[in-house]
XYZ file of C-alpha atoms in Angstrom:
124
model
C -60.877 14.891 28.800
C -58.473 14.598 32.284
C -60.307 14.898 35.750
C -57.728 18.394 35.897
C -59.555 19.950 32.792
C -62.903 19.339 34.395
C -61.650 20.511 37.465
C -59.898 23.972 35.806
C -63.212 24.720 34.364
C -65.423 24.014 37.308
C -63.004 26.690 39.352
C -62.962 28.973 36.384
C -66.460 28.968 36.253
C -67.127 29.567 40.136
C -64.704 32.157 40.047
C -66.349 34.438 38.157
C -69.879 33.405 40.095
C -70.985 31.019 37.432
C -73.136 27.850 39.427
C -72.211 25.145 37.347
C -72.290 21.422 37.937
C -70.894 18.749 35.564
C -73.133 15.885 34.405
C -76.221 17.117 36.450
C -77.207 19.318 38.873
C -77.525 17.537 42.486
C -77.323 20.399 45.002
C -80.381 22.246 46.923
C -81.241 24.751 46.901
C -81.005 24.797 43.064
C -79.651 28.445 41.973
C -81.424 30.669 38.961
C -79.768 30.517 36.753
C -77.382 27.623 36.912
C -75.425 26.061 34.373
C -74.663 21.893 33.727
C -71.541 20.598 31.477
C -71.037 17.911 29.578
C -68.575 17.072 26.634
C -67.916 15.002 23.288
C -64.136 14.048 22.548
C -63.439 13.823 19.243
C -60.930 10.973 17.834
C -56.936 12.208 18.077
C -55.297 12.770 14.884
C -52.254 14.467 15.761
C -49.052 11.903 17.321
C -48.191 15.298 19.482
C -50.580 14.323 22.573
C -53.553 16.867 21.083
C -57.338 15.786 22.609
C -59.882 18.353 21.300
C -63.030 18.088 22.975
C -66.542 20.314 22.471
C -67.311 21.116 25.982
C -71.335 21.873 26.153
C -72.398 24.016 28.892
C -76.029 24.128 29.196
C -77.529 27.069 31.297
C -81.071 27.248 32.978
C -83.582 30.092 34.151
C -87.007 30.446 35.059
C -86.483 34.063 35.277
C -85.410 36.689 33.058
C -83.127 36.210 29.325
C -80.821 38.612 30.889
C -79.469 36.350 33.677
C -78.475 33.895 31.091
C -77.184 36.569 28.649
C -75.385 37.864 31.995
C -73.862 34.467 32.445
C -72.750 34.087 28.796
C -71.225 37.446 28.593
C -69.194 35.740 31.730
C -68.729 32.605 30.205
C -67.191 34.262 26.803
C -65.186 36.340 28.267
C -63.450 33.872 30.571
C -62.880 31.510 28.122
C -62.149 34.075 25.421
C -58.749 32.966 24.779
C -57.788 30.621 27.589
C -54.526 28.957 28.101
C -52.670 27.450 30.916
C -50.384 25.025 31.861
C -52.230 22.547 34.749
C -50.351 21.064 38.195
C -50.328 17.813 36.311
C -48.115 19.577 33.229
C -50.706 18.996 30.774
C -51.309 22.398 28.492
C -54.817 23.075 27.992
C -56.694 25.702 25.804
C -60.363 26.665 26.126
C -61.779 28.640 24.039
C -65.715 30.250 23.475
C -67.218 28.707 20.174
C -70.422 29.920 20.538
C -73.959 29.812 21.894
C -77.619 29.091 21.229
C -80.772 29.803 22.671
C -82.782 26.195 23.281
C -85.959 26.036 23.129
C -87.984 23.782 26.082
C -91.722 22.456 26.316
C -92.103 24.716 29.648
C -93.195 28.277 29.090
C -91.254 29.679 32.262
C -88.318 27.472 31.723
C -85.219 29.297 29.591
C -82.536 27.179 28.519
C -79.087 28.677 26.742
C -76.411 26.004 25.244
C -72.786 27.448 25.208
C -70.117 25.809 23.013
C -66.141 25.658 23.853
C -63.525 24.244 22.503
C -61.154 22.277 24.301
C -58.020 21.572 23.157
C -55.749 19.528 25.997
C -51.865 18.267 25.402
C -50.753 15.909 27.606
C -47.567 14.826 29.408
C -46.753 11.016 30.232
């Protein structure tokens, strides 16, 4: 996955007043809820530049369901059929696959795992 997909979705995300980090979250104060990304690449098997890649976004609470269910509704919607062509000319596509409710050790803790697909084509 290029730095300009991560970056596309970090915007995307913040745009529609998602607080998302990638990898982990680092900043203070830390929001409720907030949301962490992370991805697996799976191996090309198309000669026409194709990476698909499950993008994980993993969203916390200690509140309420609904702010995650909030922030999913968000999340799908944005990525309900996205497709663009990036400043570097690469074509992406991300698209909402699905979510799951996680369950954690901490009573108060909520956790929410959102699946996309991510399907990037690029340009030498």
């Amino acid at each position: 996955m290029s730095n300009a997909v991560l970056k596309y979705i970090s915007e995307a995300l913040n745009s529609v007043g998602v607080d998302y980090e990638f990898g982990q979250w680092s900043s203070q104060p830390i929001p409720d809820p907030y949301f962490v990304g992370e991805y697996t690449e799976s191996e090309p098997i198309t000669e026409d530049g194709l990476q698909e890649t499950t993008f994980l976004l993993t969203g916390f609470s200690r509140s309420a369901w609904a702010v995650l269910e909030s922030a999913k509704a968000k999340i799908e919607k944005l990525f309900s059929s996205n497709i663009r062509v990036l400043g570097s000319g690469s074509g992406v596509g991300i698209f909402y696959a699905g979510a799951m409710i996680v369950p954690t050790d901490d009573a108060e803790l909520k956790r929410i795992q959102i699946n996309l697909t991510v399907k990037e084509w690029k340009v030498n």
